[in-house]
XYZ file of C-alpha atoms in Angstrom:
355
model
C 115.041 52.663 98.339
C 112.645 51.462 96.658
C 109.391 52.308 95.592
C 107.470 53.418 98.129
C 110.629 55.107 99.507
C 110.602 57.488 96.455
C 106.561 58.638 97.005
C 107.814 59.877 100.297
C 110.405 61.417 99.902
C 108.041 62.868 95.848
C 105.391 64.744 98.861
C 108.473 65.960 101.500
C 110.081 67.914 98.216
C 106.452 69.055 97.284
C 106.496 70.307 100.262
C 107.951 73.975 101.729
C 109.202 72.943 104.927
C 111.549 74.247 107.235
C 115.190 73.947 107.461
C 117.119 70.565 107.867
C 113.423 68.802 107.818
C 115.068 66.979 103.717
C 117.151 65.943 106.765
C 115.137 64.441 108.993
C 113.116 61.612 106.114
C 116.273 60.750 104.964
C 117.391 59.030 107.824
C 113.673 58.131 108.708
C 113.897 56.425 105.139
C 117.367 55.111 104.873
C 117.263 53.335 108.740
C 114.563 51.166 106.520
C 115.078 48.073 105.920
C 114.113 45.981 102.468
C 111.439 43.233 101.872
C 112.937 40.678 103.050
C 111.123 37.263 104.366
C 110.076 37.543 107.544
C 107.273 39.105 108.625
C 109.194 40.460 112.011
C 109.995 42.435 110.199
C 107.572 43.737 107.691
C 105.590 45.326 110.758
C 108.953 47.027 112.155
C 109.136 48.268 108.586
C 105.302 49.820 108.716
C 105.717 51.711 111.183
C 108.641 53.243 110.849
C 106.824 54.516 107.155
C 104.064 54.323 109.261
C 105.950 57.541 111.489
C 107.856 59.020 108.830
C 104.097 59.654 107.590
C 103.067 60.947 109.711
C 105.701 63.463 110.329
C 105.062 64.346 106.688
C 101.507 65.495 107.470
C 102.376 67.366 110.571
C 104.372 69.522 108.197
C 101.029 70.114 105.908
C 98.989 71.007 108.948
C 102.621 74.192 110.494
C 102.360 75.472 106.716
C 98.497 75.168 106.387
C 98.153 77.084 110.004
C 101.093 80.030 109.110
C 99.130 79.995 105.515
C 95.860 80.881 106.746
C 98.241 83.281 109.411
C 99.058 84.763 106.473
C 95.415 86.023 104.858
C 94.116 87.309 107.978
C 97.192 89.761 107.412
C 96.077 90.573 103.932
C 92.577 91.221 105.290
C 94.779 93.986 107.284
C 96.366 94.985 104.727
C 93.758 95.680 101.842
C 91.474 98.070 104.250
C 94.902 99.578 104.123
C 95.535 100.947 100.659
C 92.138 101.351 100.078
C 91.846 103.789 102.904
C 94.994 105.583 101.296
C 93.660 105.780 98.508
C 89.944 107.030 100.346
C 87.876 104.562 99.180
C 86.010 102.265 102.556
C 86.417 98.443 101.646
C 83.011 98.719 101.954
C 81.757 100.581 98.993
C 83.960 99.001 96.756
C 81.663 97.992 94.534
C 79.578 101.277 94.591
C 82.579 103.020 93.984
C 84.566 101.458 91.164
C 87.536 101.023 93.146
C 89.377 97.557 94.000
C 92.404 96.305 94.969
C 94.474 93.318 93.820
C 95.547 90.060 97.469
C 98.979 90.212 96.528
C 102.304 87.906 97.946
C 105.040 88.819 95.745
C 108.637 88.241 98.003
C 111.881 90.451 97.285
C 115.391 88.794 98.056
C 117.187 88.812 101.456
C 119.064 91.323 103.199
C 116.645 93.908 103.336
C 112.880 92.624 102.662
C 109.967 93.517 100.445
C 107.211 91.909 99.837
C 104.348 93.450 98.294
C 100.741 92.541 99.471
C 98.277 94.577 97.333
C 97.973 96.828 93.895
C 95.136 99.141 93.195
C 95.427 100.049 88.408
C 94.189 101.652 86.783
C 94.843 102.703 82.719
C 96.858 104.999 83.879
C 97.628 104.708 87.910
C 99.359 101.432 89.640
C 99.645 101.593 94.037
C 101.295 98.966 95.354
C 101.224 98.131 99.275
C 104.430 97.386 100.184
C 106.145 96.366 103.613
C 109.568 96.366 103.982
C 111.324 95.150 107.184
C 115.080 95.759 107.863
C 117.141 94.843 110.427
C 116.811 96.016 114.429
C 119.490 98.856 113.742
C 117.554 100.395 110.463
C 115.283 103.138 112.255
C 111.973 103.414 109.800
C 110.884 106.605 109.744
C 108.984 109.449 107.500
C 111.624 110.463 105.634
C 113.050 106.992 104.921
C 113.244 105.578 101.023
C 114.529 104.523 98.224
C 116.887 106.159 96.929
C 115.306 105.113 92.806
C 112.890 103.569 91.868
C 110.378 102.698 89.917
C 108.376 99.932 87.949
C 109.566 98.146 84.506
C 107.722 96.348 81.450
C 108.483 92.511 81.672
C 110.409 90.771 84.069
C 113.895 92.160 84.834
C 115.374 95.562 85.539
C 115.919 97.329 81.607
C 115.709 101.348 81.661
C 114.426 100.882 77.897
C 111.077 99.393 78.943
C 110.821 101.694 82.303
C 107.524 103.051 82.682
C 107.852 106.627 83.355
C 105.534 108.212 86.574
C 106.269 107.064 89.440
C 106.834 109.775 91.537
C 106.794 108.499 95.511
C 106.808 105.765 97.494
C 105.748 106.453 101.360
C 105.899 105.523 104.418
C 101.814 105.471 105.781
C 103.486 103.633 109.250
C 105.100 101.153 111.011
C 103.647 97.688 111.310
C 103.954 94.306 113.832
C 104.010 91.435 111.001
C 105.333 88.413 111.467
C 108.344 87.710 109.410
C 110.135 90.302 111.220
C 109.455 92.950 114.029
C 111.129 95.787 112.313
C 108.501 96.190 110.030
C 106.728 99.385 108.354
C 104.123 99.927 105.316
C 104.758 101.953 102.243
C 102.305 102.911 99.365
C 104.599 103.034 95.163
C 102.953 105.114 93.500
C 103.425 106.091 90.005
C 100.820 108.210 87.366
C 101.714 107.785 83.349
C 100.550 109.084 80.291
C 101.140 105.496 79.015
C 97.672 103.245 78.692
C 98.852 100.807 80.756
C 97.794 97.018 79.342
C 95.726 94.544 81.523
C 97.508 90.833 82.708
C 101.068 92.450 80.897
C 104.358 91.123 82.711
C 105.990 93.821 85.114
C 108.604 94.636 87.567
C 108.907 97.286 90.160
C 112.209 98.011 91.465
C 113.874 99.614 94.130
C 117.518 101.041 95.259
C 119.455 101.612 98.418
C 117.311 102.800 101.352
C 117.914 105.942 102.405
C 117.294 108.576 104.546
C 116.181 111.891 102.898
C 117.489 110.928 99.837
C 116.532 114.004 97.987
C 117.574 116.196 101.463
C 120.873 117.878 101.620
C 122.446 114.622 103.738
C 121.033 111.875 102.410
C 122.267 109.043 104.290
C 122.497 105.083 103.102
C 120.889 102.942 105.953
C 120.762 99.763 103.944
C 123.126 99.153 100.166
C 121.076 97.216 97.733
C 118.677 96.450 94.480
C 115.527 94.900 94.971
C 112.728 93.536 92.635
C 108.890 93.223 92.704
C 107.701 91.222 89.826
C 103.451 91.031 89.227
C 100.664 90.210 86.586
C 99.344 93.970 85.601
C 95.509 94.233 86.625
C 93.200 96.752 86.229
C 91.188 96.028 89.642
C 89.458 100.265 89.149
C 86.173 98.628 87.598
C 84.322 103.056 86.909
C 85.675 104.565 84.362
C 83.574 107.345 82.021
C 84.934 108.846 78.590
C 83.603 112.015 77.361
C 83.939 112.996 73.324
C 84.242 116.931 73.673
C 82.659 118.587 71.662
C 85.338 120.679 68.860
C 84.005 124.157 68.352
C 84.709 125.301 71.841
C 87.920 126.001 71.997
C 89.975 127.121 74.303
C 93.308 129.842 74.195
C 97.700 128.485 74.693
C 99.859 130.442 73.118
C 98.789 132.471 71.134
C 96.848 129.996 69.580
C 93.149 127.370 69.946
C 93.280 123.960 70.828
C 90.537 121.361 71.572
C 89.660 119.021 73.697
C 89.667 115.788 71.675
C 88.438 112.801 75.015
C 87.951 113.218 78.891
C 88.848 110.224 80.538
C 88.087 109.506 84.280
C 87.969 107.034 86.787
C 87.744 107.586 90.411
C 91.780 107.836 91.052
C 92.589 110.280 88.389
C 91.320 111.984 85.017
C 93.321 111.887 81.583
C 92.650 114.931 78.821
C 94.028 114.882 75.417
C 93.781 117.503 73.206
C 95.156 118.828 69.909
C 97.243 121.612 69.549
C 98.152 121.241 66.415
C 97.819 124.711 65.477
C 101.109 125.730 67.322
C 104.626 126.146 66.007
C 105.992 124.142 68.908
C 109.188 125.010 67.252
C 108.636 128.022 65.226
C 107.856 129.694 68.520
C 110.949 127.621 70.952
C 108.806 126.694 74.106
C 107.333 123.796 75.721
C 105.434 124.656 78.420
C 102.122 123.961 77.686
C 100.489 124.243 81.463
C 97.081 125.593 81.713
C 95.221 126.697 84.795
C 91.956 123.897 84.641
C 89.142 123.056 87.314
C 87.440 120.166 87.594
C 83.355 120.978 87.888
C 81.238 118.341 89.806
C 77.728 117.908 89.743
C 76.543 119.124 93.342
C 78.523 122.952 92.345
C 82.211 121.601 94.070
C 84.852 121.722 91.965
C 88.580 120.167 91.518
C 91.584 122.686 90.775
C 93.556 119.816 88.190
C 96.659 122.583 87.459
C 97.607 125.858 87.533
C 99.248 128.321 84.230
C 102.254 128.810 86.951
C 102.979 125.619 88.143
C 101.531 125.980 91.404
C 100.831 122.536 93.125
C 96.765 121.737 93.790
C 96.194 120.888 97.020
C 93.270 119.123 95.462
C 96.126 116.504 92.939
C 98.202 114.556 94.475
C 100.648 113.989 90.172
C 100.361 115.097 87.498
C 102.056 114.650 83.782
C 102.068 116.182 80.757
C 103.072 114.132 77.826
C 102.850 115.290 73.881
C 102.533 113.217 71.117
C 102.620 113.266 67.222
C 100.350 111.251 65.067
C 100.304 111.463 61.396
C 100.064 115.805 60.703
C 98.065 116.444 64.148
C 99.830 116.817 67.527
C 98.196 116.346 70.507
C 98.799 117.113 74.893
C 97.791 114.003 76.792
C 97.409 115.974 80.828
C 96.788 113.265 83.646
C 96.178 113.943 87.054
C 96.104 111.638 90.308
C 93.389 112.517 92.607
C 94.547 113.245 96.484
C 91.441 110.868 97.745
C 88.926 109.313 94.376
C 86.035 110.552 93.043
C 83.251 109.398 91.665
C 83.229 109.717 87.999
C 79.649 109.766 87.876
C 79.020 113.468 89.531
C 81.328 114.848 86.951
C 79.415 118.266 85.289
C 82.615 119.890 82.430
C 85.930 121.046 82.834
C 86.671 124.784 82.557
C 90.153 125.613 80.977
C 91.323 128.682 80.954
C 88.101 130.300 81.398
C 85.985 128.210 78.269
C 83.574 126.154 79.409
C 83.564 122.364 77.879
C 81.516 119.510 77.726
């Protein structure tokens, strides 16, 4: 092939063409005669080149059409994940909760496609489309036996971000690539502060029916991953520095609230627990009765000292850390339904009002 043949071949290689396309281009180009002095042969060659270029343009049109179809599907899933979080997609500017469009696929076999990401500094929500062969039946108790998120581009237990609590199926969907598909919402709530534009990988092991039940049934064996960049999509945030002169009782000692951080997705309460001699007492359970008060008079129960689950909270966690001679406890709560941080009025911790 000469220089013109090479150009046509390069153009075809830059496109994501259907199976068999490259072979057909090779056959067309190989059939073209080399340049001669005959005008008739040049004319015949020009006709064949035009046919090859027309074929390339047809492939471009096909790919463009498929892209338009997928774009429409992305908009549909955008409304669904925001709806799952209790957000009207028409009011995202007011609520401060936005979603980030993503299009990444897992490896073949069972297919996992990530459509969207909603995230703040302590919470991650992923909208996933899981597709499988027709013999796999998607039901509400079908999920992955093990799942989570790691920092970096591959699964590494040392880089695991703790707090992945659920990967729930919210319904079957009609996907343009596989009719046997379902939408899942993956959620993570962590005490670790998440950074912007950091490479991350979500991983999923073994699609299983009732994985936490008495008789789990593995439907598809395998390990899958989805790579993405962290992107904080929640713009509304309220941070309150608490009055240290106010303390609340815990384990016979006093503790102080240092900082309260609220987004539409959840609340993080950082407390100074330096007075508590954890080693001497031999205890680590620092759960509290904690309620959030709103300006309109309503209340959101965050947690109970006895460990009972609040109907207002989807996930919660507690972490402790030492900084110098200080000890801190961080309480992280994820709201079942999004809230407006501007409506926050105060906290009640162990009957003590914290403003």
